[in-house]
Structures are given as C-alpha cells and as structure tokens.
Amino acid sequence: MAPFLDESLIDDVDAIAERDSRQTLRALATAGAQVREQITLSREGGIERVGGGERPRSVLVASLGGSAVVADVLELLAEPGSPVPVTVRRNLPLPGWVGPLDLVVAVSLSGRAHGPVAVAAEAARRGASLLTVGAPDSPLARICTAARGIHIDVPHGRTSSRTALWSLLTPVMLAADGLGLIDCTERALMEVADRLDEQAEACRPTSESFVNPAKILAVQLAESIPVILGDGPLNGVAAARAASMLQRTARIPASYGELPDAASQIVASFDGPFTAGGGRGVGERESAPDIFADPFLDGPAQPRLGLLMLRDVAPEELSPEAAEVQELTDAVLQTAHDAGVRVATAVAEPGHPLTRLAGQIALTDFAATYLAIGLGLDPSVSPHVADLRDRRDRALG
C-alpha cells in the first residue's frame, strides 16, 4: 500500500512543532549561519596553517554517514583542476602510500565516529599532516592536537550531522582553497550562505504548500518509490545526499544515480512493476486510474515509481559534451513520462558551483523533512536506528 501524506500536517505550524521534536527544520534553516560562523572559527583555529601552509602531495578525506557528503563535495570541486589527487576513504585500512608528504582530512560531528577517528590515528602514526573537524575535546580532536595538526571545532548545539553539514564542510572548503586545490574563497562561501538563507526563507514552515518549493516537492515524492537522478557530477552529489535524507529522515527507500552513466539502469526500471505500464513496457501505458476504485474492495494501490531529476542551470554556451548530457536528460524525462513514472524536476539557480549545489541540497533536505512530517513521522527520531545502535553497543561490550 502506498504511504499517504497528509498535506494538512505540513501546513499546520503547531502540528509541525509537535512532530519535529528536535527542531530539524529550525536546524536546517541555520545552514547559512553555520557557514558564516565556521568561517570565523576556522580563521581563529589557524586554517591557513593546514599542512604547514604548503601544498601536499595528495589529500585523503575520511567522512561517513551524515558527514559523507563532505568528502564527495571536495572530490567534486577538486576534480577539474586540483594539482594533486583527492581521494575518499570511509574507514581503515589507510592506503599504503599515505605518509608525511600527504594531508588527511577527517570529519565527524561527534568526534567519535570509528572510521574517521581510526583513519586520523593511523595518519598521525605515519606522520601525515592532519585537518580534523568535529566536537571539541573529543577523541578526534585529541588525536589531531597530539599530531600537531589543525582541529576546527563544531560549536555545541549541533546534534545531527544531517543538519550540521555546513559546519562540517566550510572549514574543509577553506583549507582546500588555501592550498590551491579548489576555487572556494571566503567571498564564494558568503554567496553560499546567502543562497542557503534564501532557501530557508522560501521553505519556512509558515509558507503554505502551494507556494513552498520544499512542500511541493514533498507532495510530489509522496506515495512513490523515489529515484533521484543528477544530470552531471554536481547534481550527482546532490542526488546522493537527497537519497540519504529521504531514507534517514523520511524513512522512504530511495536510490540515486548520475547521468550519463546511470541512464540505462534507471530507464530499465521504467517498464517494471512499479510504473503505470505494470511491467508491460514503454508504449503500453495503461489507462488513467479508476476514480471509482474502492481500496477496501479492490485492494490498496501499490506505490508508483517516482523520478526526481536534479538539473544544473544551463550555461550560455554549451560544450558538445554538455549538450549531449542535456539531450540525454530530456530523453530520460520523456521516457519517464511515457512510462507513467511520477516525475519532479529541480533546477539549480546560477552561481558558483558550491552555491548551485547548496541550493539543491537545501531544497531536498527540507523536502525530506516535510515528507516525514506529512507521513506522521518524527524526522529526527528513528526507533529502529536507536535499537540498532543499542544492539551494536551491546555486541561491542
């Protein structure tokens, strides 16, 4: 049976407050403030001294869970022009080539996540330079301090890595810019902060569902099995983040992909059992749903496949490669429409690549939260996750 979203819940400020027990929406709305705050804290923490102020031979980033997107963003921005390789590692083993000439970045909101802490400890043992971001007076902070690295504190009050993304990401962006790995100055980050503020204003709880872009998107994604597709590397990162937020926050299974590589595997699902064609293929779409159908007599409707296409702003002049991807994106969307897939599209606003990405992430973060609330769920509390954590803790001793 398809889940039912109650639109009245996401337009009722009191109902939102009742279900959002840890104020997830408020925390998401602080994203712009997080950027500005971390610029200041990074300066005070000596961000310019990362790696001794010298460009490393390579950079390795360790982040996972709600922090995983930090590594993805740095890898994305560094790929076009970084003079040194940037790689991602979620846990041990640390690659054998990491040594004193390399920089290891480890990110964990609590400063206790096993993967980043273990990677930082091994990097310190090998004499690599360290940059860590996380809670003060945590195992991660102590490892970094002992290794004479740079640790940037995340202020108290940030309770979830899902809602503290920009507190974790900003210091890493500043360090990478200072080392000449990416182009992301303080001015660019202030632009990011402004875009995040604009999205927070547009997606605020008091904005009604017929004009609030995040609430509109939540309604579009409801009663579906969502697939999130990015039209290139930038929106591929946004798609991964959106799928993670839908699963952790709205408790909706979601998959994601990036064009052009994921086109075939995504389109293949359009003639499966979760589209209007019911597995009969494109071009054999069934008639419109029977408005007189009784779910108690005829059985509940099964959830339908939903496609969320995240698109970048079109440049004034398209390269041949970009034009090819744009044509492929249009073809995928048309194929989805023909197959009876529920389709939603979010197009980035112009700006620095990180600004465009920030807008897409903010929109889908808010949408996942409103979807949870509309389904009658608390976006920040998952009993099964808590149960899993308890079981793991007991198993470890």
Tab-separated table of C-alpha atoms in Angstrom, residues 63-65 67 90-91 107-119 139-140:
chain	number	residue	atom	x	y	z
A	63	SER	CA	33.861	11.079	6.399
A	64	LEU	CA	30.824	8.837	6.615
A	65	GLY	CA	27.123	8.771	7.487
A	67	SER	CA	29.077	13.674	7.012
A	90	ARG	CA	35.483	5.862	4.877
A	91	ASN	CA	37.468	3.577	7.166
A	107	VAL	CA	35.386	14.775	9.717
A	108	SER	CA	32.995	13.630	12.451
A	109	LEU	CA	30.411	15.801	14.203
A	110	SER	CA	30.764	13.902	17.488
A	111	GLY	CA	34.474	13.352	17.010
A	112	ARG	CA	33.855	9.713	17.872
A	113	ALA	CA	32.880	8.003	14.581
A	114	HIS	CA	35.093	4.943	14.343
A	115	GLY	CA	36.112	5.320	10.693
A	116	PRO	CA	37.379	8.936	10.702
A	117	VAL	CA	38.959	8.538	14.158
A	118	ALA	CA	40.817	5.381	13.118
A	119	VAL	CA	41.967	6.946	9.851
A	139	PRO	CA	38.945	11.594	20.526
A	140	LEU	CA	39.310	13.079	17.039
